CSV table of C-alpha atoms in Angstrom, one decimal:
chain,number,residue,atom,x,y,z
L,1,UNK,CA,-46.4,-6.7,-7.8
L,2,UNK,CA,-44.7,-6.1,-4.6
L,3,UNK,CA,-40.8,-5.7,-3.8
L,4,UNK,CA,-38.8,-7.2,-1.7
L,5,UNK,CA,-35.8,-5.0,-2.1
L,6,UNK,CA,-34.6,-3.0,1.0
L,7,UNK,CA,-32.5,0.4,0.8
L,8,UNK,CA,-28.9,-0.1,0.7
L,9,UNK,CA,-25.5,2.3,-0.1
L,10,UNK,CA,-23.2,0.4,-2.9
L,11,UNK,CA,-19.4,1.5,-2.6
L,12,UNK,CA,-18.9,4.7,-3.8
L,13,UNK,CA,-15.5,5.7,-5.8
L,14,UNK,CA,-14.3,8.9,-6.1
L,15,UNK,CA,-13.3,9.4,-9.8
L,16,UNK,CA,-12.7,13.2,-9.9
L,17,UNK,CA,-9.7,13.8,-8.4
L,18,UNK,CA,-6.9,14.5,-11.3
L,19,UNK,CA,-4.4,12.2,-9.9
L,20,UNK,CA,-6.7,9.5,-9.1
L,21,UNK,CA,-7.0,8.8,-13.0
L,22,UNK,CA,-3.1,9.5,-13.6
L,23,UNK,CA,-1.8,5.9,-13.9
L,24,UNK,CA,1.1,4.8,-11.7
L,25,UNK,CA,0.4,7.6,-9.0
L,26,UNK,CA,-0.5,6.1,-5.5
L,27,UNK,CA,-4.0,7.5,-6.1
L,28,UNK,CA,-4.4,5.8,-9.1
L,29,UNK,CA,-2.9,2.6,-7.3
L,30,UNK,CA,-5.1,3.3,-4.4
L,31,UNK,CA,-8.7,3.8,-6.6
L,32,UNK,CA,-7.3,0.7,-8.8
L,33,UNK,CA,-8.1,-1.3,-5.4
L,34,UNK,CA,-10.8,-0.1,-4.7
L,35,UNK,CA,-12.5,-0.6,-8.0
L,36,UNK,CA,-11.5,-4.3,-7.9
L,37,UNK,CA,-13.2,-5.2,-4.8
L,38,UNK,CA,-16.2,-3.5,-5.3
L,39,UNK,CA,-16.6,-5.3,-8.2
L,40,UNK,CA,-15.9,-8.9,-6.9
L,41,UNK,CA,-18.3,-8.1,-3.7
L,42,UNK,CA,-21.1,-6.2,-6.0
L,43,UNK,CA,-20.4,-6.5,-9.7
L,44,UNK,CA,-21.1,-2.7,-9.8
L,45,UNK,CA,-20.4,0.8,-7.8
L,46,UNK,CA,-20.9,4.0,-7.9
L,47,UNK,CA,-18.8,6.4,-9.5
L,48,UNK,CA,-18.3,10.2,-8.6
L,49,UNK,CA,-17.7,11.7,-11.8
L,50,UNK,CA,-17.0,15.5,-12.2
L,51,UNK,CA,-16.0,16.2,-15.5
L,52,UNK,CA,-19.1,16.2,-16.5
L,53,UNK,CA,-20.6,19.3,-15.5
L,54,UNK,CA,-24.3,19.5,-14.0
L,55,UNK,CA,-25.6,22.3,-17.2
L,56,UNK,CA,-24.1,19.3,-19.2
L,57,UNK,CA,-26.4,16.8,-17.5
L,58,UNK,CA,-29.5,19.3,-17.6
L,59,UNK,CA,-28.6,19.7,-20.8
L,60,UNK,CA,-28.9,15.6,-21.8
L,61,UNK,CA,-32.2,15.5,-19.8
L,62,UNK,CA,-33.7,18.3,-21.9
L,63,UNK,CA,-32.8,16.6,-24.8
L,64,UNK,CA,-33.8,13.2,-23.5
L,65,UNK,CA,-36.8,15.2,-22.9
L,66,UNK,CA,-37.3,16.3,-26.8
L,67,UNK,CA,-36.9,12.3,-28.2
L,68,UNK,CA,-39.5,11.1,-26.1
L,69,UNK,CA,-41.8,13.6,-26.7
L,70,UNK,CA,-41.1,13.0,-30.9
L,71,UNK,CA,-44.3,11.1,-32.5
L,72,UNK,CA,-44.2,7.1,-32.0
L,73,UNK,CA,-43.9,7.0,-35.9
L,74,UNK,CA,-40.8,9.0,-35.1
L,75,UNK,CA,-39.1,7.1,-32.7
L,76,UNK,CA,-39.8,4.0,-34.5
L,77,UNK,CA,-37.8,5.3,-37.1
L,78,UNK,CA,-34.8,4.6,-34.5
L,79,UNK,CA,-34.0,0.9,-36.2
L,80,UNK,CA,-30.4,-1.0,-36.0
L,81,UNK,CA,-29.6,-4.6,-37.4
L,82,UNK,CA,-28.6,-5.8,-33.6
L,83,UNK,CA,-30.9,-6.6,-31.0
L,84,UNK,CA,-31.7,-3.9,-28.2
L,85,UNK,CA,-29.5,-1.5,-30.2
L,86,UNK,CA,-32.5,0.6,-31.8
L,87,UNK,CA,-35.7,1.7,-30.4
L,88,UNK,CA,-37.5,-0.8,-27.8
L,89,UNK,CA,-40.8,-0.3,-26.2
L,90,UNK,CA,-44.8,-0.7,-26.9
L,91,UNK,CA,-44.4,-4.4,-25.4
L,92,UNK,CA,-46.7,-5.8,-22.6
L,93,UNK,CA,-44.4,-7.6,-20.3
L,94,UNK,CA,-42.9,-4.1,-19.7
L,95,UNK,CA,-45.5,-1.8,-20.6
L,96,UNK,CA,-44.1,1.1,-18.7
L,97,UNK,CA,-40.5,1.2,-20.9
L,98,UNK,CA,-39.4,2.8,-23.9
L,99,UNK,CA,-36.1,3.3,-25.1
L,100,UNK,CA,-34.0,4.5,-27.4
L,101,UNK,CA,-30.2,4.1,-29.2
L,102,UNK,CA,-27.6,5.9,-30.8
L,103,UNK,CA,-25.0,3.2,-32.2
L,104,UNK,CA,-21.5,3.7,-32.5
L,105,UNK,CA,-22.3,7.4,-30.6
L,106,UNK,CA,-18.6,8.5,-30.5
L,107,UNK,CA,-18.7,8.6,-34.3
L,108,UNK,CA,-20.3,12.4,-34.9
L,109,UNK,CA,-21.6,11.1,-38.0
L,110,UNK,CA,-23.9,8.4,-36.4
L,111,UNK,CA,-25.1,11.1,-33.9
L,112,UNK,CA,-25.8,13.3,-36.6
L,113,UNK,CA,-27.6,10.6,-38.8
L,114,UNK,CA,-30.0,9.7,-35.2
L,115,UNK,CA,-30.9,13.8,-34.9
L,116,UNK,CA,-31.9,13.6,-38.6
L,117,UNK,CA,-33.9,11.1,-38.7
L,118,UNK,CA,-35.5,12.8,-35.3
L,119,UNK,CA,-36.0,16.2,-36.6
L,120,UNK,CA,-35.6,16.2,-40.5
L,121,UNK,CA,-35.2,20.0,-40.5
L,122,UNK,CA,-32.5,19.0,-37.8
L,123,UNK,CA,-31.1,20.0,-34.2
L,124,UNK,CA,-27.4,20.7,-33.9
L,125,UNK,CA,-28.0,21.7,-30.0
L,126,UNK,CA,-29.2,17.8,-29.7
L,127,UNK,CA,-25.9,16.8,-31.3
L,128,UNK,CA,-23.9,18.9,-29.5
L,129,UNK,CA,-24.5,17.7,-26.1
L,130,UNK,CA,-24.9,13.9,-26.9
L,131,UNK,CA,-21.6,14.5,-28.5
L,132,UNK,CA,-19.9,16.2,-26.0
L,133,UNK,CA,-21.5,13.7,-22.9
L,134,UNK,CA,-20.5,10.5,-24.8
L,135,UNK,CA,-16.9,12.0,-24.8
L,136,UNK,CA,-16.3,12.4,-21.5
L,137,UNK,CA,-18.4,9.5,-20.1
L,138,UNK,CA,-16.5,7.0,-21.9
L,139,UNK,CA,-13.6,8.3,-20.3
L,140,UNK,CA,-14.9,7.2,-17.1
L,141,UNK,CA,-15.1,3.7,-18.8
L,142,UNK,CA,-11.8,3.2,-20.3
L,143,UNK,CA,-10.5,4.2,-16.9
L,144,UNK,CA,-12.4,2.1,-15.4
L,145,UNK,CA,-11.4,-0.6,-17.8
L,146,UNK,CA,-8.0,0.2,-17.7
L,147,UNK,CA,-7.9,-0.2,-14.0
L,148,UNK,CA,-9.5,-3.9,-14.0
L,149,UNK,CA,-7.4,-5.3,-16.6
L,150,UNK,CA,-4.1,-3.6,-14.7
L,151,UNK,CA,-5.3,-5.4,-11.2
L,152,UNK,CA,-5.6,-8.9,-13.0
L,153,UNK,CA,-2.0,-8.0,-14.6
L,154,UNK,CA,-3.3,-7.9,-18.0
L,155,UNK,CA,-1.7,-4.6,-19.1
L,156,UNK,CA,-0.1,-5.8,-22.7
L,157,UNK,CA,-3.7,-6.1,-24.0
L,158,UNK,CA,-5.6,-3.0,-22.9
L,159,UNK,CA,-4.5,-0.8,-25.8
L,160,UNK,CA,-6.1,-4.2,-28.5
L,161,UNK,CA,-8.9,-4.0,-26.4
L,162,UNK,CA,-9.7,0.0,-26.1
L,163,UNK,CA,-9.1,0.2,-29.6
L,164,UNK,CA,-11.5,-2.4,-30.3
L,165,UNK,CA,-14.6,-1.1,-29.0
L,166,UNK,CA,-17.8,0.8,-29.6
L,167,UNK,CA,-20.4,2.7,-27.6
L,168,UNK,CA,-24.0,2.3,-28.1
L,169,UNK,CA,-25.6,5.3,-25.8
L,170,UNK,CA,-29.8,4.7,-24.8
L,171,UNK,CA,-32.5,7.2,-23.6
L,172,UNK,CA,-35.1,5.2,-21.2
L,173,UNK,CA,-38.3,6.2,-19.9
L,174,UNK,CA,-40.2,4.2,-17.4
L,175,UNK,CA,-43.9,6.1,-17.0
L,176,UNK,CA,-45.4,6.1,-13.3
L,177,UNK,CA,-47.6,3.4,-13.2
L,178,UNK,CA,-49.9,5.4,-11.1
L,179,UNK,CA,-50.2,2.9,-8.7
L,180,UNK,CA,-49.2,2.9,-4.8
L,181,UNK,CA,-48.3,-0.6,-5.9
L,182,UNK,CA,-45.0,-1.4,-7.0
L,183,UNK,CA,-44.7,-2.3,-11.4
L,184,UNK,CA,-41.9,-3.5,-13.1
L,185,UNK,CA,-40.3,-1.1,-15.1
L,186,UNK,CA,-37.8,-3.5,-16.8
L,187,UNK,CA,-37.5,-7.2,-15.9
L,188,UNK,CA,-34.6,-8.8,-14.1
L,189,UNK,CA,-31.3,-9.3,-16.5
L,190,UNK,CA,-27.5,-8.8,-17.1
L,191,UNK,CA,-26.2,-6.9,-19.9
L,192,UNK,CA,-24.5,-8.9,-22.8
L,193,UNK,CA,-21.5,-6.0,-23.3
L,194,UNK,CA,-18.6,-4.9,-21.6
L,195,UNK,CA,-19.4,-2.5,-19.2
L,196,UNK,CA,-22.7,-0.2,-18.5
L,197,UNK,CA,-22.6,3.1,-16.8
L,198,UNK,CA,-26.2,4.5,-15.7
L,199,UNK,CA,-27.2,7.8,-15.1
L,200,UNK,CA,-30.6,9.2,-13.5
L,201,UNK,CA,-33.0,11.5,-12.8
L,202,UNK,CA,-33.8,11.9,-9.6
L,203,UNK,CA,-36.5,9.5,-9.5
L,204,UNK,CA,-35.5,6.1,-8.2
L,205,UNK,CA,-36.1,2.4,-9.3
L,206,UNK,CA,-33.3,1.0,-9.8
L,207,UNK,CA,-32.3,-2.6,-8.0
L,208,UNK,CA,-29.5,-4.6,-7.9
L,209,UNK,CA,-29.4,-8.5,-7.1
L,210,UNK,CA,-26.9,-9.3,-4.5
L,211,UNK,CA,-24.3,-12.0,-4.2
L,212,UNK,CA,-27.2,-14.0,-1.5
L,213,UNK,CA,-30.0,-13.0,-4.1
L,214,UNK,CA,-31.8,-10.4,-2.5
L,215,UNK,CA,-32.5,-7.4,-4.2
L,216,UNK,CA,-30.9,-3.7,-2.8
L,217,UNK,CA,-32.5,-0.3,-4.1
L,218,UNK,CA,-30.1,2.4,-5.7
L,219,UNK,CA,-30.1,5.6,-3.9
L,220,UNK,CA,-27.7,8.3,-5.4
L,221,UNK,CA,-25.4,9.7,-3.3
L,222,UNK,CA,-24.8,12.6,-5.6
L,223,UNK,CA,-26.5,14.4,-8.7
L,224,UNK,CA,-23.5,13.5,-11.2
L,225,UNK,CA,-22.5,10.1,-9.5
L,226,UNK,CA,-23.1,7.5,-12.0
L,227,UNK,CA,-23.5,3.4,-11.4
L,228,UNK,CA,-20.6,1.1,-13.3
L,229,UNK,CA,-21.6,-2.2,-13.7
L,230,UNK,CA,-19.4,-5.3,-15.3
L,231,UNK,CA,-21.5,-6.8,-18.4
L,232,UNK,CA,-21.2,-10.7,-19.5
L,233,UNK,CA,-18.8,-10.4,-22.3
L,234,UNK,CA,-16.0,-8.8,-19.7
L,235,UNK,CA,-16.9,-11.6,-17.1
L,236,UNK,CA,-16.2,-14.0,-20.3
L,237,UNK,CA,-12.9,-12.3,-21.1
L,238,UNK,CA,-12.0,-12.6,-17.5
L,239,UNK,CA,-12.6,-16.1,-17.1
L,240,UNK,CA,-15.8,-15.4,-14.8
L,241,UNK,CA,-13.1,-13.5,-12.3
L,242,UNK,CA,-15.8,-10.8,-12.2
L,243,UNK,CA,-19.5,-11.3,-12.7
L,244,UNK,CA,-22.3,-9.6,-14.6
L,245,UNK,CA,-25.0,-8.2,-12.0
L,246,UNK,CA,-28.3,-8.7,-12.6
L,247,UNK,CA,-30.3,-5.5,-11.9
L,248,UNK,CA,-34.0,-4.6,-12.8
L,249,UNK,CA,-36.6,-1.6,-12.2
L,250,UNK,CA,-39.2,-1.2,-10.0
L,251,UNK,CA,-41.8,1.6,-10.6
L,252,UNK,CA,-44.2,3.3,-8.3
L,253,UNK,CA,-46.5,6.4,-8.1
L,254,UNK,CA,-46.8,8.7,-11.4
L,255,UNK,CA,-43.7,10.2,-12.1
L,256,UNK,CA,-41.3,9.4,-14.8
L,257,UNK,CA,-37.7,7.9,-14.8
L,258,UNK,CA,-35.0,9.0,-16.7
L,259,UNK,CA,-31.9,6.6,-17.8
L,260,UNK,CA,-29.0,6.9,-19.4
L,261,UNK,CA,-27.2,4.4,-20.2
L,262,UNK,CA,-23.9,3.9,-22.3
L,263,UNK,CA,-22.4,0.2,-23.2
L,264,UNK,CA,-19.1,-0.5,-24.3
L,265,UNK,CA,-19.0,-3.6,-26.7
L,266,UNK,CA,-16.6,-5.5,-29.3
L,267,UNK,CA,-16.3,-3.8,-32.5
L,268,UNK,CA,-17.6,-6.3,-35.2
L,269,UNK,CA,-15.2,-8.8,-36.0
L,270,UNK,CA,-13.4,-8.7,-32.7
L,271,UNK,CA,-12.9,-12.1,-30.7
L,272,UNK,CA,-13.3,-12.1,-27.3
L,273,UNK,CA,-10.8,-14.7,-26.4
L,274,UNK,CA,-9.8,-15.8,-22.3
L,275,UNK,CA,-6.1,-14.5,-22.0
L,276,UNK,CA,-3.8,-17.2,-21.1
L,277,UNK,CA,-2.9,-15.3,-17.9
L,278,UNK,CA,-6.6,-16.0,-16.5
L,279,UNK,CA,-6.1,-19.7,-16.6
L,280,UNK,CA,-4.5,-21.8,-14.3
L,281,UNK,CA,-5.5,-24.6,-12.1
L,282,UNK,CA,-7.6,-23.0,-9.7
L,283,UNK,CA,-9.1,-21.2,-12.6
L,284,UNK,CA,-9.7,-23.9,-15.6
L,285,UNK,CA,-11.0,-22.2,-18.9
L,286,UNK,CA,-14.6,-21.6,-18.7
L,287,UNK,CA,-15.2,-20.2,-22.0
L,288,UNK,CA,-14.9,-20.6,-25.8
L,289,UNK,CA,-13.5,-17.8,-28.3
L,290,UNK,CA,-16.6,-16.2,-29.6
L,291,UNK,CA,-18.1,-12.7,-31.3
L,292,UNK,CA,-19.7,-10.4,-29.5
L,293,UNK,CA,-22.2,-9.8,-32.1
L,294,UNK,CA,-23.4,-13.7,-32.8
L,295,UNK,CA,-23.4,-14.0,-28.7
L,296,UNK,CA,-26.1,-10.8,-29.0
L,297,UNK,CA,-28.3,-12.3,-31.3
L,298,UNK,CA,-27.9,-16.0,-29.5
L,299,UNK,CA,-29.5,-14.6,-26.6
L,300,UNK,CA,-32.5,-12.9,-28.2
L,301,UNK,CA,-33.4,-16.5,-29.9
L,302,UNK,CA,-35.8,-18.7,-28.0
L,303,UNK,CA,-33.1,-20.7,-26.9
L,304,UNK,CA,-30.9,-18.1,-25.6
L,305,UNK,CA,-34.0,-17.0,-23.8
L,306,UNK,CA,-34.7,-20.4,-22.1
L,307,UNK,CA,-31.1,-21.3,-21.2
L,308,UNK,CA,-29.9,-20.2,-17.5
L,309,UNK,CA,-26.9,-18.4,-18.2
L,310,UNK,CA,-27.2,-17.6,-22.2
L,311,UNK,CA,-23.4,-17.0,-22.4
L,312,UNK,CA,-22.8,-20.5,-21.2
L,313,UNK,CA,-25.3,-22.1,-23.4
L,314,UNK,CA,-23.6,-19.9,-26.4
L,315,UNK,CA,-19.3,-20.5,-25.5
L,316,UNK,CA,-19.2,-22.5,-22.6
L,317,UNK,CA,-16.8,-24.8,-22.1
């Protein structure tokens, strides 16, 4: 199927620069800005992201490299109780996708208990550098985070919600379809979570929906830039102040794509509750109290499937 996408630069933020992450300096002040209205114009940006070096990113690929290349009875073995949060793939909508999860991957245990069940005799170089990435990438998010809930004055409840979350980190492959012709790698959609940051290889296929629903392709500016985009239960939390993007990919010719891709959601139990500061007249409460967990598995149900916007069918107002 054909594409009607067109090449196009999203905002790029500049993340590496020490006082630029130092809140209250006038960098931090000044990237704070920035972060806001890229997000209200796009829902997403790009993030230049240093301190994670490129033999660390080599490193991930290799190893994204080894899963994929495991046995199918292997990867299969890759099972969690939520939706989307253990192995995906063999399906024919998207026959060119496979994936794969690590839940709760800042816990070493859980990383450890993933490279077991991979490699029974075991791979501590595997854990290392999944360990080590997932550190310093969710650094990028909590900044990020951190910076969005300052802008909407929403400081008092950023240390409830940072201690309040996990990270699910996923491998993806999309295979080449082979084709000059353009296949879908994965199928239009926004991510349920709080925020997603992407990483590549250097094969592209990534698009993003814009405000006026048209479709712009992803083109890197950098090898270690990353895309940040805001998920549905933040735009819930928010009050719909931000909104989800929807994003898909598009494959061509015959090489593979590499993604990774780590989510920051609700811890089990939490509540994800509009703050009081995010409602006023101009901005009437759109959006129940709910958990981020039953929200998950409403939307993989045949009604949260048919609905137009799941999270309003599941907590609207």
């Amino acid at each position: 199927m054909g594409s009607q996408s067109c090449p196009s630069k999203l905002p790029l933020l500049d993340f590496s620069k020490p006082e630029s992450t130092k809140s209250g300096s006038s960098e931090w002040e000044s990237l704070k800005s920035q972060v806001r209205e890229a997000l209200e114009e796009y829902g997403c940006f790009e993030a230049c992201f240093d301190k994670i070096p490129s033999d660390l990113l080599k490193a991930v690929f290799r190893s994204m490299d080894e899963v994929f290349e495991l046995p199918l009875e292997s990867k299969l073995q890759n099972v969690s109780e939520k939706p989307y949060h253990g192995y995906v793939g063999q399906h024919a909508q998207v026959p060119l996708y496979e994936s794969l999860g690590i839940d709760e991957v800042m816990v070493a245990e859980r990383v450890e208990a993933f490279a077991n069940t991979m490699w029974p005799q075991g791979n501590p170089t595997f854990r290392k550098t999944i360990e080590s990435y997932a550190e310093k990438l969710s650094e990028l998010e909590k900044t990020v985070r951190k910076m969005i809930a300052e802008s909407f004055g929403l400081e008092k409840y950023i240390d409830e919600q940072l201690n309040s979350t996990n990270y699910l980190l996923r491998f993806s492959k999309y295979n080449g379809p082979n084709t000059p012709d353009t296949e879908i790698g994965l199928s239009p959609h926004t991510d349920k979570n709080l925020v997603t940051i992407l990483h590549q290889n250097q094969v592209e296929g990534l698009e993003l929906q814009t405000k006026d629903g048209s479709w712009i392709k992803f083109q890197p500016s950098t090898p270690n830039s990353f895309i940040v985009m805001i998920s549905e239960s933040f735009t819930a939390w928010l009050n719909d102040r931000l909104s989800a993007t929807c994003h898909r990919v598009m494959m061509s010719g015959n090489e593979a794509r590499y993604s990774l891709g780590l989510f920051s959601y609700p811890k089990d139990g939490s509540i994800i509750e509009v703050p009081e500061e995010m409602v006023d007249e101009e901005h009437p409460l759109l959006f129940r109290p709910f958990h981020y967990e039953e929200f998950l598995s409403f939307y993989y149900t045949k009604a949260g499937q048919a609905a137009p916007s799941a999270l309003r069918a599941f907590c609207g107002m």
